[in-house]
Amino acid sequence: MHETASQEAITSLHDLSAIDLIAGFRAKQFSPSEVLEDVLTHVAAWEPHIKALYAYDPDGARMVAAASTERWNKGEPMGALDGVPVTIRTMSQPRASRCRLAPPASSWCPRPSTRRPPPGCVKPVP
């Protein structure tokens, strides 16, 4: 029989599935803020080597996680995945993000927009 993540010995919150994270939030075993801090620690260890993140905003993520933690503490999560950290893979530069690439790649990046979505807001890329 295959064991689920909740049955295995989990050493880090970032190893949990979204289902297990939501169950942990609901049971008050840990908070979205605690999960995010574990994820940020994991990112800090690996990002310098793999350079996979483009518009990395840990302070914005902390603000969003704190708001989610508050909602969970009140028993009023915003939705089915409230507090579950995600990254979004894109093959193109979103208009609203700043270009952080070095030349010559920066020559094809669009100009930064003056309008930015709030931290944690996900907008569809046209």
CSV table of C-alpha atoms in Angstrom, one decimal:
chain,number,residue,atom,x,y,z
A,1,MET,CA,0.0,0.0,0.0
A,2,HIS,CA,1.3,3.5,-0.9
A,3,GLU,CA,1.7,5.8,2.0
A,4,THR,CA,0.5,9.4,1.8
A,5,ALA,CA,2.7,12.4,2.8
A,6,SER,CA,0.9,12.7,6.1
A,7,GLN,CA,1.8,9.1,7.0
A,8,GLU,CA,5.5,9.4,6.0
A,9,ALA,CA,8.1,11.0,8.2
A,10,ILE,CA,8.0,14.6,7.0
A,11,THR,CA,11.0,16.6,7.9
A,12,SER,CA,10.0,20.0,6.4
A,13,LEU,CA,6.7,21.8,5.8
A,14,HIS,CA,7.8,22.5,2.2
A,15,ASP,CA,7.6,18.7,1.5
A,16,LEU,CA,3.8,18.6,2.3
A,17,SER,CA,1.2,18.4,-0.5
A,18,ALA,CA,-1.5,21.1,-0.8
A,19,ILE,CA,-4.0,18.7,0.7
A,20,ASP,CA,-1.8,18.1,3.7
A,21,LEU,CA,-1.1,21.9,4.1
A,22,ILE,CA,-4.8,22.7,4.1
A,23,ALA,CA,-5.4,19.9,6.7
A,24,GLY,CA,-2.6,21.3,8.8
A,25,PHE,CA,-4.0,24.8,8.6
A,26,ARG,CA,-7.5,23.6,9.5
A,27,ALA,CA,-6.2,21.6,12.5
A,28,LYS,CA,-4.0,24.5,13.5
A,29,GLN,CA,-0.8,22.3,13.4
A,30,PHE,CA,1.0,25.1,11.6
A,31,SER,CA,0.2,28.4,9.8
A,32,PRO,CA,0.6,29.7,6.3
A,33,SER,CA,3.3,32.0,7.7
A,34,GLU,CA,5.2,29.1,9.2
A,35,VAL,CA,5.0,27.2,5.9
A,36,LEU,CA,6.2,30.2,4.0
A,37,GLU,CA,9.2,30.6,6.2
A,38,ASP,CA,10.1,27.0,5.7
A,39,VAL,CA,9.7,27.5,1.9
A,40,LEU,CA,11.9,30.6,2.0
A,41,THR,CA,14.6,28.7,3.9
A,42,HIS,CA,14.5,26.0,1.2
A,43,VAL,CA,14.6,28.7,-1.6
A,44,ALA,CA,17.6,30.4,0.1
A,45,ALA,CA,19.5,27.1,0.0
A,46,TRP,CA,18.8,26.3,-3.6
A,47,GLU,CA,18.1,29.4,-5.6
A,48,PRO,CA,21.7,30.6,-5.8
A,49,HIS,CA,22.5,27.3,-7.5
A,50,ILE,CA,19.5,26.7,-9.8
A,51,LYS,CA,18.5,30.3,-10.5
A,52,ALA,CA,14.9,29.3,-11.2
A,53,LEU,CA,13.0,32.4,-9.8
A,54,TYR,CA,12.4,35.5,-11.7
A,55,ALA,CA,10.2,37.9,-9.8
A,56,TYR,CA,11.0,36.7,-6.3
A,57,ASP,CA,9.4,38.8,-3.6
A,58,PRO,CA,9.8,37.3,-0.1
A,59,ASP,CA,8.5,40.4,1.7
A,60,GLY,CA,5.4,40.5,-0.4
A,61,ALA,CA,4.9,36.7,0.2
A,62,ARG,CA,5.3,37.3,3.9
A,63,MET,CA,2.5,39.9,3.8
A,64,VAL,CA,0.2,37.6,1.9
A,65,ALA,CA,1.0,34.7,4.3
A,66,ALA,CA,0.3,36.8,7.4
A,67,ALA,CA,-3.1,37.8,6.0
A,68,SER,CA,-3.8,34.2,5.2
A,69,THR,CA,-2.7,33.2,8.7
A,70,GLU,CA,-5.1,35.7,10.2
A,71,ARG,CA,-8.0,34.4,8.0
A,72,TRP,CA,-7.3,30.8,9.1
A,73,ASN,CA,-7.1,31.9,12.8
A,74,LYS,CA,-10.6,33.3,12.4
A,75,GLY,CA,-11.8,30.1,10.6
A,76,GLU,CA,-12.4,32.1,7.4
A,77,PRO,CA,-10.0,31.0,4.7
A,78,MET,CA,-10.4,32.9,1.4
A,79,GLY,CA,-10.7,29.8,-0.7
A,80,ALA,CA,-9.7,26.2,-1.1
A,81,LEU,CA,-6.0,26.9,-1.4
A,82,ASP,CA,-5.6,29.9,0.9
A,83,GLY,CA,-2.1,29.9,2.3
A,84,VAL,CA,-0.7,27.2,0.0
A,85,PRO,CA,2.6,28.7,-1.5
A,86,VAL,CA,3.0,28.4,-5.2
A,87,THR,CA,5.3,29.5,-8.0
A,88,ILE,CA,4.1,30.2,-11.5
A,89,ARG,CA,6.1,29.1,-14.5
A,90,THR,CA,6.0,31.3,-17.5
A,91,MET,CA,7.8,31.2,-20.8
A,92,SER,CA,7.4,35.0,-21.3
A,93,GLN,CA,7.9,38.2,-19.4
A,94,PRO,CA,4.7,39.3,-17.7
A,95,ARG,CA,4.0,42.9,-18.6
A,96,ALA,CA,3.6,44.0,-15.0
A,97,SER,CA,6.9,42.7,-13.7
A,98,ARG,CA,10.2,44.4,-13.8
A,99,CYS,CA,12.9,43.0,-16.1
A,100,ARG,CA,15.8,41.7,-14.0
A,101,LEU,CA,17.8,40.0,-16.7
A,102,ALA,CA,21.3,41.2,-17.7
A,103,PRO,CA,22.2,42.2,-21.3
A,104,PRO,CA,21.9,40.9,-24.0
A,105,ALA,CA,18.7,39.2,-22.8
A,106,SER,CA,17.4,42.5,-21.4
A,107,SER,CA,17.1,44.0,-24.8
A,108,TRP,CA,14.0,42.0,-25.6
A,109,CYS,CA,12.3,42.5,-22.2
A,110,PRO,CA,9.2,44.8,-22.3
A,111,ARG,CA,9.4,48.1,-20.5
A,112,PRO,CA,8.2,47.9,-16.9
A,113,SER,CA,4.6,48.9,-16.3
A,114,THR,CA,3.9,51.7,-13.8
A,115,ARG,CA,0.9,49.7,-12.6
A,116,ARG,CA,1.8,46.7,-10.4
A,117,PRO,CA,-0.6,44.2,-8.9
A,118,PRO,CA,-0.7,43.9,-5.1
A,119,PRO,CA,1.7,41.3,-3.6
A,120,GLY,CA,0.4,37.8,-4.1
A,121,CYS,CA,-2.0,38.8,-6.8
A,122,VAL,CA,-1.9,36.6,-9.8
A,123,LYS,CA,-3.0,38.1,-13.1
A,124,PRO,CA,-3.3,36.2,-16.3
A,125,VAL,CA,-0.6,36.9,-18.9
A,126,PRO,CA,-2.2,38.1,-22.2
